[in-house]
Short mmCIF file of C-alpha atoms in Angstrom, two decimals:
data_model
loop_
_atom_site.label_atom_id
_atom_site.label_comp_id
_atom_site.label_asym_id
_atom_site.label_seq_id
_atom_site.Cartn_x
_atom_site.Cartn_y
_atom_site.Cartn_z
CA MET A 1 36.70 151.41 178.39
CA LEU A 2 39.44 153.30 176.62
CA VAL A 3 42.11 150.66 178.11
CA ALA A 4 39.73 147.89 177.11
CA ALA A 5 39.34 148.62 173.71
CA LEU A 6 43.38 149.60 173.22
CA PHE A 7 44.19 146.07 174.91
CA VAL A 8 41.88 144.56 172.44
CA SER A 9 42.74 146.32 169.38
CA GLY A 10 47.05 146.02 170.19
CA VAL A 11 45.82 142.36 170.74
CA VAL A 12 44.38 141.83 167.05
CA MET A 13 46.95 143.91 165.65
CA ALA A 14 49.60 141.67 167.31
CA PHE A 15 47.67 138.53 166.48
CA PHE A 16 46.93 139.25 162.57
CA GLY A 17 49.59 141.38 161.49
CA TYR A 18 52.09 143.19 163.24
CA VAL A 19 55.88 141.70 163.14
CA PRO A 20 58.25 143.06 165.82
CA ALA A 21 61.19 142.40 164.10
CA ALA A 22 63.62 145.23 162.75
CA GLU A 23 63.44 143.66 159.24
CA GLN A 24 59.74 143.47 159.22
CA ALA A 25 58.06 145.80 161.34
CA HIS A 26 58.12 148.94 159.12
CA LYS A 27 56.32 146.34 156.18
CA SER A 28 54.26 144.84 158.77
CA VAL A 29 52.31 148.02 159.75
CA ALA A 30 52.26 149.35 156.16
CA ASP A 31 50.57 146.10 155.42
CA ILE A 32 48.05 146.40 158.69
CA THR A 33 47.21 150.05 157.06
CA ALA A 34 46.42 148.53 153.62
CA SER A 35 44.14 145.89 154.64
CA SER A 36 41.26 145.23 156.41
CA LEU A 37 42.61 145.91 159.76
CA SER A 38 43.45 149.50 158.92
CA GLY A 39 40.73 150.22 161.12
CA ILE A 40 41.94 148.76 163.88
CA ARG A 41 45.16 150.81 163.63
CA SER A 42 43.56 153.83 163.21
CA ALA A 43 41.06 153.39 166.23
CA HIS A 44 44.13 151.98 168.30
CA SER A 45 46.00 155.16 167.46
CA LEU A 46 42.54 157.64 168.28
CA VAL A 47 41.80 155.70 171.21
CA ALA A 48 45.66 156.19 172.68
CA GLU A 49 45.60 159.81 172.25
CA VAL A 50 41.99 160.24 173.80
CA PHE A 51 43.15 158.32 176.78
CA LEU A 52 45.88 160.79 177.37
CA VAL A 53 43.54 163.55 176.89
CA MET A 54 40.95 162.22 179.45
CA ILE A 55 43.40 161.91 181.76
CA PHE A 56 44.97 165.58 181.47
CA LEU A 57 40.76 166.24 182.09
CA HIS A 58 40.84 163.86 184.89
CA MET A 59 43.36 165.97 186.80
CA THR A 60 42.11 169.08 185.89
CA ARG A 61 38.74 167.91 187.42
CA ILE A 62 40.87 166.95 190.90
CA ALA A 63 42.47 170.19 190.71
CA MET A 64 39.57 172.18 190.54
CA THR A 65 38.09 170.20 193.58
CA ARG A 66 41.54 169.88 195.47
CA SER A 67 40.40 166.09 195.83
CA TRP A 68 44.11 165.43 196.62
CA HIS A 69 43.74 166.29 199.99
CA GLY A 70 43.47 164.10 203.45
CA ASP A 71 43.45 160.35 202.61
CA ARG A 72 43.13 160.85 198.43
CA LYS A 73 46.80 162.00 198.85
CA LYS A 74 47.38 158.08 198.07
CA ASN A 75 44.83 158.66 195.13
CA TRP A 76 46.54 161.12 193.45
CA HIS A 77 50.10 159.57 193.96
CA SER A 78 48.93 156.45 192.11
CA GLY A 79 47.14 158.70 189.71
CA ILE A 80 50.63 160.12 188.78
CA LEU A 81 52.35 156.82 188.25
CA LEU A 82 49.32 155.71 185.63
CA LEU A 83 50.30 159.13 184.13
CA CYS A 84 53.66 158.01 183.76
CA VAL A 85 52.67 154.22 182.85
CA ALA A 86 50.24 155.93 180.04
CA SER A 87 52.88 158.12 178.59
CA LEU A 88 55.33 155.20 178.37
CA PHE A 89 52.73 153.16 176.16
CA PHE A 90 51.99 156.14 174.21
CA TYR A 91 55.90 156.35 173.45
CA THR A 92 56.83 152.58 173.19
CA GLY A 93 53.92 152.32 170.82
CA ILE A 94 55.20 155.10 168.76
CA THR A 95 58.57 153.10 168.12
CA LEU A 96 57.00 150.18 166.98
CA LYS A 97 55.83 151.60 163.66
CA TRP A 98 59.22 151.38 163.01
CA ASP A 99 59.07 154.12 160.74
CA GLN A 100 61.23 157.13 160.74
CA GLN A 101 59.76 159.16 163.73
CA GLY A 102 59.50 155.75 165.46
CA TYR A 103 63.32 154.96 165.28
CA GLU A 104 64.07 158.72 166.03
CA ALA A 105 61.85 158.15 169.22
CA PHE A 106 63.60 154.71 169.84
CA ASP A 107 67.20 156.20 169.18
CA HIS A 108 66.54 158.90 171.98
CA ILE A 109 66.01 155.86 174.38
CA VAL A 110 68.99 154.26 173.41
CA MET A 111 70.59 157.97 173.97
CA LEU A 112 69.21 158.31 177.11
CA ALA A 113 69.85 154.48 178.40
CA GLY A 114 73.53 155.01 177.32
CA LEU A 115 73.40 158.52 179.71
CA ALA A 116 72.66 155.60 182.55
CA GLY A 117 74.86 153.01 181.09
CA LEU A 118 72.56 150.58 180.07
CA LYS A 119 72.77 150.86 176.67
CA GLY A 120 73.58 147.30 175.97
CA LEU A 121 69.89 146.87 177.18
CA PHE A 122 68.59 148.13 173.87
CA ALA A 123 71.06 146.71 171.51
CA GLY A 124 69.57 144.26 169.10
CA SER A 125 66.11 144.26 167.49
CA GLY A 126 64.93 147.57 168.63
CA PRO A 127 60.88 146.88 167.79
CA THR A 128 61.08 143.54 169.28
CA LYS A 129 62.32 144.96 172.74
CA MET A 130 59.67 147.99 172.57
CA PHE A 131 56.92 145.57 171.94
CA VAL A 132 58.13 143.52 175.03
CA ILE A 133 57.68 146.79 176.69
CA HIS A 134 54.48 147.54 175.38
CA ALA A 135 52.76 144.62 175.53
CA VAL A 136 53.77 142.98 178.19
CA VAL A 137 55.45 144.83 180.94
CA LEU A 138 53.04 147.87 180.81
CA PRO A 139 50.11 146.29 180.77
CA LEU A 140 51.01 144.49 183.89
CA LEU A 141 52.20 147.83 185.17
CA LEU A 142 49.09 149.54 184.42
CA ALA A 143 46.96 146.29 185.41
CA GLY A 144 48.41 146.52 188.96
CA ILE A 145 48.44 150.25 189.41
CA LEU A 146 45.37 150.62 187.87
CA GLY A 147 43.63 147.95 190.38
CA GLY A 148 45.05 150.08 193.52
CA HIS A 149 44.08 153.15 192.27
CA MET A 150 40.39 152.17 191.78
CA MET A 151 40.51 150.61 195.19
CA LEU A 152 41.80 153.10 196.72
CA VAL A 153 38.51 155.37 195.32
CA LYS A 154 36.33 152.89 196.35
CA ILE A 155 37.93 153.31 200.06
CA ASN A 156 37.92 156.85 200.13
CA GLY A 157 34.58 157.23 198.02
CA ILE A 158 34.00 159.77 195.16
CA SER A 159 35.42 163.14 195.97
CA PRO A 160 32.71 166.02 196.11
CA LEU A 161 32.35 168.51 193.93
CA ALA A 162 33.00 171.65 196.04
CA PRO A 163 36.52 171.76 197.40
CA GLY A 164 36.80 171.25 201.06
CA ASP A 165 33.32 169.53 201.26
CA ASP A 166 33.82 166.31 202.94
CA ASN A 167 32.25 166.91 206.08
CA ALA A 168 29.11 167.69 203.70
CA ALA A 169 26.09 165.13 204.34
CA GLY A 170 27.21 161.81 202.55
CA PRO A 171 29.56 161.09 199.36
CA GLN A 172 28.42 163.03 196.35
CA THR A 173 27.82 159.35 194.68
CA THR A 174 28.30 155.55 195.37
CA PHE A 175 31.12 154.06 193.46
CA LEU A 176 29.24 151.87 191.52
CA HIS A 177 27.10 154.64 190.68
CA HIS A 178 29.99 156.64 189.35
CA ILE A 179 31.42 153.46 187.76
CA ARG A 180 28.15 153.31 185.64
CA HIS A 181 27.85 156.99 184.55
CA VAL A 182 31.98 156.55 183.49
CA ALA A 183 31.16 153.32 181.52
CA ALA A 184 28.17 154.96 179.61
CA TYR A 185 30.23 158.28 178.89
CA GLY A 186 33.13 155.88 177.98
CA LEU A 187 31.25 153.98 175.63
CA ILE A 188 29.67 156.99 173.93
CA LEU A 189 33.04 158.29 173.74
CA LEU A 190 34.71 154.92 172.13
CA GLY A 191 31.73 155.24 169.78
CA VAL A 192 32.60 158.59 168.63
CA VAL A 193 36.31 157.62 168.25
CA HIS A 194 35.43 154.65 166.24
CA LEU A 195 33.57 157.21 163.78
CA VAL A 196 36.35 159.21 163.57
CA ALA A 197 38.33 156.27 162.65
CA ALA A 198 36.71 154.80 160.08
CA TYR A 199 37.54 158.23 158.09
CA TYR A 200 41.35 159.03 159.81
CA THR A 201 44.50 156.86 159.07
CA PRO A 202 47.38 157.74 161.38
CA PRO A 203 50.53 158.69 159.21
CA LEU A 204 53.13 156.34 158.73
CA LEU A 205 56.54 157.52 157.45
CA GLY A 206 58.98 155.55 155.29
CA GLU A 207 61.49 153.18 156.20
CA PRO A 208 63.94 154.67 159.02
CA PHE A 209 67.45 156.16 158.17
CA ALA A 210 69.91 156.35 160.72
CA GLY A 211 71.69 159.12 162.19
CA VAL A 212 69.33 161.61 160.81
CA GLU A 213 67.10 163.95 163.18
CA TRP A 214 64.04 165.12 160.44
CA THR A 215 60.79 164.44 162.69
CA LYS A 216 59.26 165.76 165.93
CA PRO A 217 57.69 163.77 168.72
CA ALA A 218 54.03 163.49 168.67
CA TRP A 219 52.22 165.96 170.75
CA PRO A 220 52.24 164.45 174.48
CA PHE A 221 56.21 164.94 173.97
CA LEU A 222 56.30 167.90 171.91
CA PHE A 223 57.24 169.78 174.90
CA LEU A 224 60.94 167.75 175.40
CA TYR A 225 61.83 168.61 171.77
CA PRO A 226 62.94 172.06 172.84
CA LEU A 227 65.39 170.58 175.50
CA GLU A 228 68.88 169.33 175.42
CA THR A 229 70.10 165.71 175.96
CA TRP A 230 70.10 165.88 179.91
CA ALA A 231 66.96 168.18 180.29
CA LEU A 232 65.17 165.08 178.36
CA VAL A 233 65.18 163.01 181.72
CA VAL A 234 65.70 165.93 184.41
CA VAL A 235 62.47 168.09 183.35
CA PRO A 236 60.08 165.26 183.38
CA LEU A 237 61.62 164.17 186.63
CA ILE A 238 61.00 167.39 188.12
CA ALA A 239 57.33 168.12 186.76
CA ILE A 240 56.71 164.67 188.67
CA ALA A 241 58.02 165.68 191.70
CA VAL A 242 56.14 168.83 191.63
CA LEU A 243 52.93 166.83 190.81
CA ALA A 244 53.76 164.92 193.78
CA ILE A 245 54.34 167.54 196.41
CA ILE A 246 50.92 169.38 195.01
CA PRO A 247 48.87 167.70 197.54
CA PHE A 248 50.73 169.06 200.39
CA LEU A 249 49.97 172.62 199.83
CA ALA A 250 46.62 171.91 199.69
CA ASN A 251 44.29 174.46 202.05
CA PRO A 252 40.69 173.08 202.17
CA LEU A 253 39.81 176.60 204.34
CA LYS A 254 40.69 178.60 201.38
CA LYS A 255 38.87 178.76 197.86
CA TRP A 256 41.62 178.86 195.58
CA ASP A 257 45.09 177.80 197.21
CA ALA A 258 48.79 177.13 195.96
CA SER A 259 48.17 173.45 195.07
CA GLN A 260 45.81 174.80 192.65
CA ALA A 261 48.11 177.31 191.55
CA LEU A 262 50.67 175.53 190.96
CA PHE A 263 49.23 172.49 189.15
CA PHE A 264 47.84 175.42 186.49
CA ILE A 265 51.28 176.72 186.66
CA LEU A 266 52.70 173.23 185.30
CA VAL A 267 50.05 172.98 183.00
CA MET A 268 50.74 176.43 181.30
CA LEU A 269 54.10 175.60 181.43
CA TRP A 270 53.74 172.69 179.39
CA ALA A 271 51.56 174.04 177.09
CA ALA A 272 54.06 176.80 176.35
CA LEU A 273 57.04 174.60 175.50
CA THR A 274 54.55 172.28 173.63
CA PHE A 275 53.71 175.21 171.31
CA PHE A 276 57.60 176.39 171.33
CA GLY A 277 58.24 173.01 170.06
CA ALA A 278 55.76 172.66 167.36
CA VAL A 279 56.81 175.97 165.73
CA LYS A 280 60.42 175.75 166.12
CA HIS A 281 63.10 173.83 164.06
CA PHE A 282 66.35 172.25 165.70
CA ALA A 283 69.07 170.98 163.54
CA MET B 1 115.43 102.73 85.91
CA VAL B 2 113.75 100.44 88.24
CA LYS B 3 116.45 101.01 90.85
CA ASN B 4 115.78 104.90 90.81
CA TYR B 5 112.00 104.44 91.06
CA LEU B 6 112.47 102.61 94.22
CA ALA B 7 115.20 104.71 95.37
CA VAL B 8 113.12 107.67 95.38
CA ALA B 9 109.85 105.98 96.52
CA LEU B 10 111.67 104.90 99.72
CA THR B 11 113.07 108.23 100.28
CA VAL B 12 109.82 109.73 100.27
CA ALA B 13 108.64 107.08 102.47
CA LEU B 14 111.41 107.63 105.06
CA PHE B 15 111.54 111.33 104.91
CA SER B 16 107.20 111.86 104.76
CA PRO B 17 106.86 112.29 108.89
CA LEU B 18 109.08 115.39 108.07
CA SER B 19 106.50 116.60 105.99
CA ALA B 20 103.77 116.38 108.75
CA SER B 21 104.76 119.87 110.42
CA ALA B 22 103.66 121.28 107.07
CA HIS B 23 100.04 119.73 107.89
CA ALA B 24 99.70 120.60 111.34
CA GLY B 25 96.49 122.73 112.04
CA HIS B 26 94.59 120.28 109.71
CA GLU B 27 94.17 117.50 111.36
CA HIS B 28 90.77 115.63 111.96
CA GLY B 29 90.05 114.87 115.17
CA GLY B 30 92.47 114.90 117.87
CA GLY B 31 94.63 118.06 118.98
CA ASN B 32 92.79 120.92 120.78
CA PRO B 33 89.06 120.81 120.50
CA ARG B 34 87.31 124.30 121.48
CA PRO B 35 83.67 125.82 120.43
CA LEU B 36 83.49 127.99 117.54
CA SER B 37 82.87 130.49 119.92
CA GLN B 38 86.05 130.50 121.36
CA GLN B 39 88.03 130.35 118.45
CA GLU B 40 88.78 133.98 118.62
CA PRO B 41 90.45 134.40 122.16
CA GLN B 42 91.99 137.95 121.04
CA ALA B 43 88.60 139.60 120.79
CA GLN B 44 88.07 138.91 124.61
CA SER B 45 91.38 140.69 125.62
CA SER B 46 90.02 143.47 127.60
CA PRO B 47 86.46 141.96 128.96
CA ASP B 48 87.37 142.45 132.57
CA ALA B 49 88.14 146.09 132.26
CA THR B 50 84.47 146.71 130.37
CA GLN B 51 83.12 144.76 133.47
CA ILE B 52 85.18 146.88 136.16
CA GLU B 53 83.53 149.84 134.36
CA ILE B 54 80.07 148.93 134.43
CA MET B 55 80.26 147.41 137.73
CA GLN B 56 81.69 150.92 138.46
CA GLU B 57 78.63 152.87 136.81
CA ASN B 58 76.55 150.27 138.70
CA ILE B 59 77.52 150.93 142.36
CA MET B 60 77.57 154.78 141.24
CA LEU B 61 74.20 154.38 140.00
CA LYS B 62 73.08 152.75 143.20
CA LYS B 63 74.48 155.51 145.05
CA GLU B 64 72.68 158.44 143.35
CA LEU B 65 69.50 156.04 143.42
CA GLU B 66 69.98 155.80 147.63
CA ARG B 67 70.62 159.40 147.51
CA GLN B 68 67.66 160.05 145.81
CA LYS B 69 65.35 157.70 147.46
CA MET B 70 66.78 159.72 151.13
CA ALA B 71 66.06 162.95 149.68
CA VAL B 72 62.52 162.05 148.90
CA GLU B 73 62.17 160.35 152.09
CA MET B 74 63.39 163.35 154.05
CA LYS B 75 60.91 165.81 152.10
CA TYR B 76 58.08 163.48 153.22
CA ALA B 77 59.28 163.41 156.74
CA GLU B 78 59.15 167.03 156.83
CA LYS B 79 55.75 167.36 155.63
CA GLU B 80 54.30 165.06 157.84
CA THR B 81 56.15 166.62 160.54
CA GLU B 82 54.54 170.19 159.91
CA LYS B 83 51.36 168.52 159.40
CA ALA B 84 51.73 166.50 162.86
CA ALA B 85 53.10 170.17 164.67
CA THR B 86 50.11 172.08 163.42
CA ARG B 87 47.67 168.85 164.27
CA SER B 88 49.46 168.92 168.10
CA SER B 89 48.83 172.32 168.42
CA PHE B 90 45.10 172.40 167.72
CA ILE B 91 45.08 169.24 169.79
CA VAL B 92 46.32 171.01 173.08
CA THR B 93 44.14 174.23 172.43
CA GLY B 94 41.26 172.02 172.33
CA MET B 95 42.52 170.53 175.77
CA LEU B 96 42.99 174.11 177.19
CA PHE B 97 39.73 175.03 175.89
CA ILE B 98 37.93 172.05 177.29
CA GLY B 99 40.17 172.27 180.61
CA LEU B 100 39.32 176.26 180.86
CA GLY B 101 35.72 174.95 180.58
CA LEU B 102 36.00 172.65 183.66
CA VAL B 103 37.96 175.55 185.57
CA ILE B 104 34.41 177.39 185.19
CA ARG B 105 32.05 174.82 185.81
CA TYR B 106 34.00 173.99 189.46
CA LEU B 107 35.03 177.23 190.16
CA PRO B 108 33.87 177.75 193.82
CA ARG B 109 30.88 179.89 194.01
CA ARG B 110 30.87 183.27 195.95
CA ALA B 111 29.51 182.80 199.72
CA GLY B 112 25.84 183.86 200.07
CA LYS B 113 24.93 182.63 196.48
#
C-alpha cells in the first residue's frame, strides 16, 4: 500500500511539477510546495518516512519470532536487499529537492564515487542523474526484489508467531488471508498519514551553496553523520554483512538465541549513533 | 579719381579671400555639424573614471549582497537542521518504543503457562 502511494504521488509530481535540472529543480519543488500539489509532496515525504519505520518494525517482528531460519533465510536476505533499496530511495529522494540539504547529500555521493574512481559518473546535472536513479533504476529493482520476496513468503508460508514452532499443526494463516489483513491495516495507516500530511509541510531550505556543510542528514542516515569519509562506506557494509549472517546463528531449540541478541545490539548501535549525530555538531 | 576708386575696388576684390579666415567659424551650413549636446566636449573629459567608479561600487555592493544572502541562508539552514535533528530524535525514540512493544508482545511464554 505504502509503495503504491509513493509511486502514484511521485508520478504526479514528476508529471505536473518537478523539473530534474540543476537550474530549475529547487524552484520547481518550491512551486510544488506553494501550489495545490503541496499536499502530494507532504504525503510523499511522510509515506516515505513511515515506509522506513514499517520496515524496521517488520524486521523487529521477524527477529522476535526468529522467522529467518531454515528455508526462510532467503526471505531474510531478500529483505536485506529491500532495506538497501528503500534506503537508496530515501537518499536519492532527498537529493532531488536540490536545496542545501539535498545538495550536500549529493555532494557526499560524488565524494564516495570519487573514492571508487567513479566521479565522472555523477558529473553534469545532479538532479537529472538522481532522478533517473530514483524514478527508473530503483523502482525496477524494487519490483524485482519485492516480487521475489513475496513469492518466497507464499512458498514458505507465513511464519508462526512462536519461535521454533514450524512443526506445529498448519501455518498460522494463509497467504491471501495475511495479504488481506496487511492491505486493510495499510489503508488505515495511509489514511492517517494523509490526514497528517494535510497539516504538515516538509521543509525546503534555500538554493544551495557549494563548498559548505551546514546541514545534517535526514534521520535514517543521521547515524552516518559522526563518521569519517571511509567509514561512510565501511560501516553500512559491515552492518549489512552482520544482518546477512544473523540467520546462521539461529538456534530454534532456545527461547532466546545469539541471532536475536546480535540483531538488537545492531539496533541499539544504530540508535546510539543516531542520537549522537543529532546532538553533536561537526565542522 | 575714378582710377583710384577702381584700383581700391580691384585690390579689395583680389584680396578679399584672405579675409575668409577672419570669418571662420561663422559659416552657415558645411563644416562639421554636431548636435548642441556635443558642443562641450571638455565637460566629458573624465566620464570613464566616474563610470569605472560606479561599476566598482556596483560589484562591491553585489558581493556584499551575496555575502548577506549567504549569511541568511546559513542561519536558516542551521535553524532547520536543529529542528530536523530534534524531530529525528523523536522519530527514533518512537520507533524504539514501538519496537519494545513488539518485543514484549512476541516474547516467548514461560513453559507451563
